[in-house]
mmCIF file of C-alpha atoms and ligand atoms in Angstrom:
data_model
loop_
_atom_site.group_PDB
_atom_site.id
_atom_site.type_symbol
_atom_site.label_atom_id
_atom_site.label_comp_id
_atom_site.label_asym_id
_atom_site.label_seq_id
_atom_site.Cartn_x
_atom_site.Cartn_y
_atom_site.Cartn_z
ATOM 1 C CA MET A 103 -6.604 -32.804 -3.094
ATOM 2 C CA ARG A 104 -10.203 -32.596 -1.869
ATOM 3 C CA ILE A 105 -12.174 -29.454 -2.700
ATOM 4 C CA ILE A 106 -15.035 -28.805 -0.320
ATOM 5 C CA GLU A 107 -17.737 -26.135 -0.349
ATOM 6 C CA ASN A 108 -19.935 -27.377 2.453
ATOM 7 C CA SER A 109 -19.105 -26.502 6.087
ATOM 8 C CA GLN A 110 -20.207 -29.768 7.652
ATOM 9 C CA GLU A 111 -18.293 -31.758 5.085
ATOM 10 C CA MET A 112 -15.193 -29.634 5.758
ATOM 11 C CA ALA A 113 -15.514 -30.093 9.525
ATOM 12 C CA GLN A 114 -15.879 -33.853 9.055
ATOM 13 C CA ALA A 115 -12.836 -34.083 6.738
ATOM 14 C CA CYS A 116 -10.757 -32.107 9.262
ATOM 15 C CA ARG A 117 -11.876 -34.299 12.174
ATOM 16 C CA GLU A 118 -10.670 -37.330 10.231
ATOM 17 C CA ALA A 119 -7.368 -35.722 9.161
ATOM 18 C CA CYS A 120 -4.011 -36.811 10.579
ATOM 19 C CA ARG A 121 -2.362 -34.324 12.912
ATOM 20 C CA PRO A 122 -0.790 -31.832 13.055
ATOM 21 C CA LEU A 123 -3.174 -30.068 10.690
ATOM 22 C CA GLY A 124 -2.156 -26.675 9.264
ATOM 23 C CA LEU A 125 -4.507 -24.013 7.887
ATOM 24 C CA VAL A 126 -3.725 -21.165 5.502
ATOM 25 C CA PRO A 127 -6.679 -18.765 5.208
ATOM 26 C CA THR A 128 -6.740 -16.762 1.938
ATOM 27 C CA MET A 129 -9.058 -14.750 -0.265
ATOM 28 C CA GLY A 130 -7.744 -16.519 -3.383
ATOM 29 C CA ALA A 131 -6.127 -14.844 -6.426
ATOM 30 C CA LEU A 132 -3.034 -16.574 -5.149
ATOM 31 C CA HIS A 133 0.475 -15.190 -5.623
ATOM 32 C CA GLU A 134 3.955 -16.070 -4.327
ATOM 33 C CA GLY A 135 3.136 -14.441 -0.973
ATOM 34 C CA HIS A 136 0.289 -16.889 -0.394
ATOM 35 C CA LEU A 137 2.309 -19.778 -1.775
ATOM 36 C CA THR A 138 5.153 -19.048 0.637
ATOM 37 C CA LEU A 139 2.687 -19.486 3.516
ATOM 38 C CA VAL A 140 1.434 -22.707 1.920
ATOM 39 C CA ARG A 141 4.982 -24.098 1.514
ATOM 40 C CA ARG A 142 5.915 -23.303 5.095
ATOM 41 C CA ALA A 143 2.702 -24.916 6.331
ATOM 42 C CA ARG A 144 3.275 -27.949 4.091
ATOM 43 C CA GLN A 145 6.686 -28.527 5.679
ATOM 44 C CA GLU A 146 5.422 -28.240 9.226
ATOM 45 C CA ASN A 147 2.228 -30.316 9.183
ATOM 46 C CA GLN A 148 1.001 -33.809 8.369
ATOM 47 C CA ARG A 149 -2.104 -32.443 6.680
ATOM 48 C CA LEU A 150 -2.701 -29.053 5.125
ATOM 49 C CA ALA A 151 -5.930 -27.171 4.538
ATOM 50 C CA VAL A 152 -6.225 -23.908 2.586
ATOM 51 C CA SER A 153 -9.363 -21.792 2.577
ATOM 52 C CA ILE A 154 -10.350 -19.553 -0.321
ATOM 53 C CA PHE A 155 -13.074 -17.102 0.589
ATOM 54 C CA VAL A 156 -13.447 -13.452 -0.379
ATOM 55 C CA ASN A 157 -14.984 -12.420 2.918
ATOM 56 C CA PRO A 158 -17.576 -9.718 2.217
ATOM 57 C CA THR A 159 -17.826 -8.582 5.845
ATOM 58 C CA GLN A 160 -14.235 -7.324 5.949
ATOM 59 C CA PHE A 161 -14.814 -4.932 3.053
ATOM 60 C CA SER A 162 -16.260 -1.528 3.877
ATOM 61 C CA GLN A 163 -18.926 0.146 1.749
ATOM 62 C CA GLY A 164 -17.377 1.458 -1.453
ATOM 63 C CA GLU A 165 -14.337 -0.822 -1.268
ATOM 64 C CA ASP A 166 -13.257 -3.228 -3.997
ATOM 65 C CA LEU A 167 -15.375 -6.296 -3.050
ATOM 66 C CA SER A 168 -17.101 -6.610 -6.434
ATOM 67 C CA ARG A 169 -13.933 -6.163 -8.488
ATOM 68 C CA TYR A 170 -11.660 -8.203 -6.214
ATOM 69 C CA PRO A 171 -9.992 -10.771 -8.547
ATOM 70 C CA ARG A 172 -11.349 -14.311 -8.420
ATOM 71 C CA ASP A 173 -9.940 -17.292 -10.328
ATOM 72 C CA LEU A 174 -10.736 -20.507 -8.505
ATOM 73 C CA GLU A 175 -9.499 -22.872 -11.240
ATOM 74 C CA ARG A 176 -6.071 -21.225 -11.354
ATOM 75 C CA ASP A 177 -5.868 -21.176 -7.534
ATOM 76 C CA LEU A 178 -6.748 -24.878 -7.342
ATOM 77 C CA ALA A 179 -4.082 -25.771 -9.917
ATOM 78 C CA LEU A 180 -1.447 -23.881 -7.879
ATOM 79 C CA LEU A 181 -2.519 -25.513 -4.617
ATOM 80 C CA ARG A 182 -2.472 -28.967 -6.216
ATOM 81 C CA GLN A 183 1.181 -28.376 -7.177
ATOM 82 C CA GLU A 184 1.992 -27.515 -3.566
ATOM 83 C CA GLY A 185 0.569 -30.787 -2.258
ATOM 84 C CA VAL A 186 -2.362 -29.291 -0.349
ATOM 85 C CA ASP A 187 -4.743 -31.916 1.083
ATOM 86 C CA LEU A 188 -7.964 -29.987 1.615
ATOM 87 C CA VAL A 189 -9.304 -26.812 0.026
ATOM 88 C CA TYR A 190 -12.294 -25.137 1.603
ATOM 89 C CA ALA A 191 -13.963 -22.844 -0.929
ATOM 90 C CA PRO A 192 -17.378 -21.943 0.481
ATOM 91 C CA SER A 193 -19.933 -19.531 -0.965
ATOM 92 C CA SER A 194 -20.919 -16.404 0.973
ATOM 93 C CA LYS A 195 -24.225 -18.088 1.831
ATOM 94 C CA GLU A 196 -22.399 -21.045 3.314
ATOM 95 C CA ILE A 197 -20.448 -18.772 5.684
ATOM 96 C CA TYR A 198 -23.248 -16.246 6.292
ATOM 97 C CA PRO A 199 -26.550 -18.114 5.895
ATOM 98 C CA PRO A 200 -29.805 -16.197 6.262
ATOM 99 C CA GLY A 201 -30.250 -15.190 9.904
ATOM 100 C CA PHE A 202 -26.510 -15.095 10.643
ATOM 101 C CA ASP A 203 -26.135 -12.536 13.425
ATOM 102 C CA THR A 204 -23.201 -13.287 15.744
ATOM 103 C CA TRP A 205 -19.968 -11.328 15.494
ATOM 104 C CA VAL A 206 -16.515 -11.390 17.012
ATOM 105 C CA ASP A 207 -15.667 -7.851 17.961
ATOM 106 C CA PRO A 208 -11.948 -7.271 18.568
ATOM 107 C CA GLY A 209 -10.947 -4.456 20.918
ATOM 108 C CA ALA A 210 -8.629 -1.455 20.866
ATOM 109 C CA LEU A 211 -5.967 -3.034 18.636
ATOM 110 C CA ALA A 212 -8.553 -3.173 15.875
ATOM 111 C CA ASP A 213 -9.619 0.474 16.182
ATOM 112 C CA ARG A 214 -6.292 1.920 15.057
ATOM 113 C CA LEU A 215 -4.592 2.187 11.630
ATOM 114 C CA GLU A 216 -6.437 -0.161 9.243
ATOM 115 C CA GLY A 217 -9.374 -0.307 11.637
ATOM 116 C CA ALA A 218 -9.696 3.489 11.655
ATOM 117 C CA ALA A 219 -9.402 3.688 7.859
ATOM 118 C CA ARG A 220 -11.707 0.701 7.256
ATOM 119 C CA PRO A 221 -14.414 0.655 9.947
ATOM 120 C CA GLY A 222 -15.641 -2.870 10.687
ATOM 121 C CA HIS A 223 -12.763 -4.480 8.787
ATOM 122 C CA PHE A 224 -11.319 -6.424 11.720
ATOM 123 C CA ARG A 225 -14.750 -7.420 13.015
ATOM 124 C CA GLY A 226 -15.219 -9.137 9.651
ATOM 125 C CA VAL A 227 -11.737 -10.669 9.786
ATOM 126 C CA ALA A 228 -12.079 -11.845 13.404
ATOM 127 C CA THR A 229 -15.504 -13.350 12.743
ATOM 128 C CA VAL A 230 -14.467 -15.303 9.666
ATOM 129 C CA VAL A 231 -11.180 -16.471 11.219
ATOM 130 C CA THR A 232 -13.050 -17.702 14.302
ATOM 131 C CA LYS A 233 -15.475 -19.600 12.072
ATOM 132 C CA LEU A 234 -12.613 -21.120 10.076
ATOM 133 C CA PHE A 235 -10.794 -22.137 13.252
ATOM 134 C CA ASN A 236 -13.954 -23.729 14.642
ATOM 135 C CA LEU A 237 -14.589 -25.679 11.448
ATOM 136 C CA VAL A 238 -11.032 -26.778 10.726
ATOM 137 C CA ARG A 239 -9.677 -26.915 14.300
ATOM 138 C CA PRO A 240 -6.130 -26.515 12.990
ATOM 139 C CA ASP A 241 -3.065 -27.052 15.151
ATOM 140 C CA ARG A 242 -1.338 -24.171 13.353
ATOM 141 C CA ALA A 243 -2.584 -21.307 11.214
ATOM 142 C CA TYR A 244 -0.344 -19.250 8.932
ATOM 143 C CA PHE A 245 -0.569 -15.496 8.366
ATOM 144 C CA GLY A 246 1.658 -13.006 6.535
ATOM 145 C CA GLN A 247 3.573 -10.166 8.198
ATOM 146 C CA LYS A 248 2.422 -8.120 5.179
ATOM 147 C CA ASP A 249 -0.837 -7.575 7.090
ATOM 148 C CA GLY A 250 0.954 -6.720 10.321
ATOM 149 C CA GLN A 251 -2.009 -5.391 12.267
ATOM 150 C CA GLN A 252 -4.100 -8.394 11.247
ATOM 151 C CA VAL A 253 -1.474 -10.653 12.819
ATOM 152 C CA LEU A 254 -1.664 -8.728 16.099
ATOM 153 C CA VAL A 255 -5.466 -8.783 16.127
ATOM 154 C CA ILE A 256 -5.527 -12.531 15.461
ATOM 155 C CA GLN A 257 -2.911 -13.293 18.112
ATOM 156 C CA ARG A 258 -5.021 -11.315 20.598
ATOM 157 C CA LEU A 259 -8.199 -13.117 19.458
ATOM 158 C CA VAL A 260 -6.598 -16.547 19.882
ATOM 159 C CA LEU A 261 -5.419 -15.666 23.392
ATOM 160 C CA ASP A 262 -8.601 -13.950 24.531
ATOM 161 C CA LEU A 263 -11.001 -16.631 23.263
ATOM 162 C CA ASN A 264 -8.738 -19.613 24.070
ATOM 163 C CA LEU A 265 -8.851 -20.802 20.486
ATOM 164 C CA GLY A 266 -5.823 -23.029 21.032
ATOM 165 C CA VAL A 267 -4.272 -22.498 17.606
ATOM 166 C CA GLU A 268 -0.579 -21.743 17.099
ATOM 167 C CA VAL A 269 -0.360 -18.606 14.966
ATOM 168 C CA VAL A 270 2.662 -18.754 12.642
ATOM 169 C CA VAL A 271 3.758 -15.443 11.135
ATOM 170 C CA VAL A 272 5.532 -15.598 7.771
ATOM 171 C CA PRO A 273 7.823 -12.739 6.613
ATOM 172 C CA THR A 274 6.590 -10.478 3.817
ATOM 173 C CA VAL A 275 7.406 -11.693 0.318
ATOM 174 C CA ARG A 276 8.554 -8.885 -1.987
ATOM 175 C CA GLU A 277 9.195 -8.245 -5.653
ATOM 176 C CA PRO A 278 12.882 -7.745 -6.528
ATOM 177 C CA ASP A 279 12.331 -3.962 -6.323
ATOM 178 C CA GLY A 280 10.947 -4.250 -2.798
ATOM 179 C CA LEU A 281 7.211 -3.902 -3.466
ATOM 180 C CA ALA A 282 5.316 -6.272 -1.175
ATOM 181 C CA LEU A 283 3.332 -8.827 -3.178
ATOM 182 C CA SER A 284 -0.371 -8.105 -2.987
ATOM 183 C CA THR A 285 -3.445 -8.988 -4.972
ATOM 184 C CA ARG A 286 -4.163 -5.280 -5.206
ATOM 185 C CA ASN A 287 -0.882 -4.647 -7.092
ATOM 186 C CA SER A 288 -2.754 -5.907 -10.171
ATOM 187 C CA TYR A 289 -4.895 -2.739 -10.055
ATOM 188 C CA LEU A 290 -1.822 -0.509 -10.623
ATOM 189 C CA THR A 291 -1.156 1.117 -14.000
ATOM 190 C CA PRO A 292 2.389 0.516 -15.367
ATOM 191 C CA GLU A 293 3.408 4.016 -14.174
ATOM 192 C CA GLN A 294 1.974 3.448 -10.706
ATOM 193 C CA ARG A 295 3.677 0.045 -10.545
ATOM 194 C CA LYS A 296 6.999 1.740 -11.292
ATOM 195 C CA ALA A 297 6.376 4.275 -8.514
ATOM 196 C CA ALA A 298 5.111 1.809 -5.880
ATOM 197 C CA PRO A 299 8.515 0.596 -4.561
ATOM 198 C CA VAL A 300 8.850 4.047 -2.953
ATOM 199 C CA ILE A 301 6.855 2.527 -0.063
ATOM 200 C CA PHE A 302 9.542 -0.032 0.739
ATOM 201 C CA ARG A 303 12.311 2.498 0.097
ATOM 202 C CA ALA A 304 10.763 4.887 2.613
ATOM 203 C CA LEU A 305 10.317 2.179 5.272
ATOM 204 C CA SER A 306 13.843 0.839 4.673
ATOM 205 C CA GLN A 307 15.419 4.273 4.976
ATOM 206 C CA ALA A 308 13.825 4.664 8.405
ATOM 207 C CA LEU A 309 15.017 1.184 9.381
ATOM 208 C CA VAL A 310 18.602 2.090 8.419
ATOM 209 C CA LEU A 311 18.442 5.369 10.347
ATOM 210 C CA HIS A 312 17.040 3.506 13.344
ATOM 211 C CA ARG A 313 19.961 1.047 13.171
ATOM 212 C CA HIS A 314 22.267 4.077 13.257
ATOM 213 C CA GLY A 315 20.630 5.315 16.419
ATOM 214 C CA MET A 316 17.584 7.364 15.402
ATOM 215 C CA ALA A 317 14.923 6.392 17.930
ATOM 216 C CA GLY A 318 12.439 9.283 17.988
ATOM 217 C CA GLY A 319 8.979 8.281 16.767
ATOM 218 C CA GLU A 320 8.196 11.629 15.161
ATOM 219 C CA GLU A 321 11.625 11.800 13.529
ATOM 220 C CA LEU A 322 11.269 8.331 12.000
ATOM 221 C CA ARG A 323 7.684 8.925 10.859
ATOM 222 C CA SER A 324 8.765 12.170 9.119
ATOM 223 C CA VAL A 325 11.597 10.376 7.305
ATOM 224 C CA VAL A 326 9.034 7.996 5.798
ATOM 225 C CA ARG A 327 6.546 10.768 5.050
ATOM 226 C CA ARG A 328 9.145 12.955 3.314
ATOM 227 C CA ILE A 329 10.264 10.155 0.993
ATOM 228 C CA LEU A 330 6.667 9.233 0.127
ATOM 229 C CA GLU A 331 5.871 12.884 -0.573
ATOM 230 C CA LEU A 332 8.639 13.035 -3.184
ATOM 231 C CA GLU A 333 6.704 10.579 -5.386
ATOM 232 C CA PRO A 334 3.976 12.463 -7.281
ATOM 233 C CA LEU A 335 1.979 9.289 -8.025
ATOM 234 C CA VAL A 336 1.448 8.755 -4.291
ATOM 235 C CA GLU A 337 -1.739 10.798 -4.195
ATOM 236 C CA GLN A 338 -2.586 10.304 -0.574
ATOM 237 C CA ILE A 339 -0.716 9.177 2.520
ATOM 238 C CA GLU A 340 -3.421 7.739 4.786
ATOM 239 C CA TYR A 341 -1.094 7.096 7.676
ATOM 240 C CA VAL A 342 2.523 6.657 8.660
ATOM 241 C CA SER A 343 2.683 4.940 12.019
ATOM 242 C CA LEU A 344 5.419 3.871 14.371
ATOM 243 C CA ALA A 345 3.609 1.939 17.037
ATOM 244 C CA ASP A 346 4.286 -0.454 19.861
ATOM 245 C CA CYS A 347 3.816 -4.071 18.682
ATOM 246 C CA GLY A 348 1.841 -4.988 21.789
ATOM 247 C CA THR A 349 -0.653 -2.130 21.905
ATOM 248 C CA LEU A 350 -0.289 -0.332 18.545
ATOM 249 C CA GLU A 351 -0.016 2.943 20.458
ATOM 250 C CA GLU A 352 2.068 5.537 18.653
ATOM 251 C CA LEU A 353 5.569 5.785 20.109
ATOM 252 C CA ASP A 354 7.496 8.892 21.107
ATOM 253 C CA VAL A 355 10.655 6.824 21.375
ATOM 254 C CA ILE A 356 11.319 3.242 20.282
ATOM 255 C CA ALA A 357 11.818 0.820 23.147
ATOM 256 C CA GLY A 358 11.351 -2.844 22.270
ATOM 257 C CA ARG A 359 9.591 -4.057 19.141
ATOM 258 C CA ALA A 360 7.823 -1.444 17.060
ATOM 259 C CA MET A 361 5.862 -1.681 13.825
ATOM 260 C CA LEU A 362 6.542 0.995 11.236
ATOM 261 C CA SER A 363 3.568 0.876 8.894
ATOM 262 C CA VAL A 364 2.022 2.899 6.105
ATOM 263 C CA ALA A 365 -1.106 3.041 3.976
ATOM 264 C CA VAL A 366 -0.995 5.079 0.781
ATOM 265 C CA ARG A 367 -3.108 5.582 -2.301
ATOM 266 C CA LEU A 368 -1.758 5.453 -5.817
ATOM 267 C CA GLY A 369 -4.801 6.603 -7.771
ATOM 268 C CA GLN A 370 -7.687 4.436 -6.581
ATOM 269 C CA THR A 371 -5.412 1.692 -5.303
ATOM 270 C CA ARG A 372 -4.718 1.488 -1.601
ATOM 271 C CA LEU A 373 -1.462 -0.234 -0.592
ATOM 272 C CA ILE A 374 -0.162 -1.110 2.874
ATOM 273 C CA ASP A 375 3.234 -2.271 4.066
ATOM 274 C CA ASN A 376 5.262 -2.457 7.273
ATOM 275 C CA LEU A 377 8.644 -3.280 8.790
ATOM 276 C CA ILE A 378 9.401 -4.302 12.353
ATOM 277 C CA LEU A 379 12.007 -2.171 14.130
ATOM 278 C CA TYR A 380 13.666 -3.354 17.317
HETATM 279 P P1 AMP B 28 -5.305 -12.441 1.533
HETATM 280 O O1 AMP B 28 -5.655 -13.405 0.453
HETATM 281 O O2 AMP B 28 -4.934 -11.088 1.036
HETATM 282 O O3 AMP B 28 -6.317 -12.413 2.652
HETATM 283 O O4 AMP B 28 -3.983 -13.009 2.196
HETATM 284 C C1 AMP B 28 -3.953 -14.280 2.767
HETATM 285 C C2 AMP B 28 -2.719 -14.417 3.631
HETATM 286 O O5 AMP B 28 -1.560 -14.226 2.822
HETATM 287 C C3 AMP B 28 -2.671 -13.347 4.725
HETATM 288 O O6 AMP B 28 -2.203 -13.939 5.924
HETATM 289 C C4 AMP B 28 -1.686 -12.360 4.174
HETATM 290 O O7 AMP B 28 -1.004 -11.624 5.174
HETATM 291 C C5 AMP B 28 -0.733 -13.274 3.432
HETATM 292 N N1 AMP B 28 0.019 -12.508 2.426
HETATM 293 C C6 AMP B 28 -0.475 -11.721 1.444
HETATM 294 N N2 AMP B 28 0.530 -11.126 0.762
HETATM 295 C C7 AMP B 28 1.682 -11.545 1.344
HETATM 296 C C8 AMP B 28 3.069 -11.265 1.113
HETATM 297 N N3 AMP B 28 3.480 -10.451 0.158
HETATM 298 N N4 AMP B 28 3.967 -11.858 1.913
HETATM 299 C C9 AMP B 28 3.574 -12.690 2.917
HETATM 300 N N5 AMP B 28 2.286 -12.998 3.181
HETATM 301 C C10 AMP B 28 1.353 -12.423 2.408
#
């Protein structure tokens, strides 16, 4: 496994790599969710690159950038076990050298939900993903359904800018109690951790009701909201959304694929999750 910090060196290694070449972009602090993406990508490609970069431009002011967990040695050991060929682990200066001033600005899809709660978030994501795609030139790139809106923004980006990368979406990996794996789960106190599966319970209840014929957007959103409100450790419900998968516009009635998604705060910790209803 080659570990590379320098952009030119990474680009060169990727140009020389056998094809197809897969890429899994991550911010490190790897867990089973990340490793599931890595395993899928390992099966489907001749060569596999993983990037580890805590991208400062996708964090808003006051977010957890400085305390975001970092453990490169542990991450590298895990990736070695998975048979990864190339790891790109650049510094912030390598990605954003002095004078850096060009941005990829995604449109309306990026203004809603996470984009409304975290202004500039998807501009940071779209910019770094474009840079990674340009450096690595992967045939396929792997993203988790856990970050459902991110998937939609990246699919749009790839289409709109003709990036020519196949975007592979991997289902959300969950703990046995339903909580979606996330680096931010490590911020939870033991009591908050016990309460957190309420998110998946609320989404699942709406999914079941939808399967039994409930199709009204407001009805389904209130089911989720009511269940979340029963948990006192959920201090804030930032949004409950039932939106069209193409446009992310809120739905009055489900027709076609819809994303039911939530963002809540347990204390200081902000958690997101989603299920697709169809
Ligand atoms: P991150 O390091 O948080 O930027 O995540 C890197 C990639 O892993 C993203 O595409 C995430 O959507 C994906 N990911 C994170 N958690 C999970 C999970 N529980 N299940 C599936 N994919 C995940």
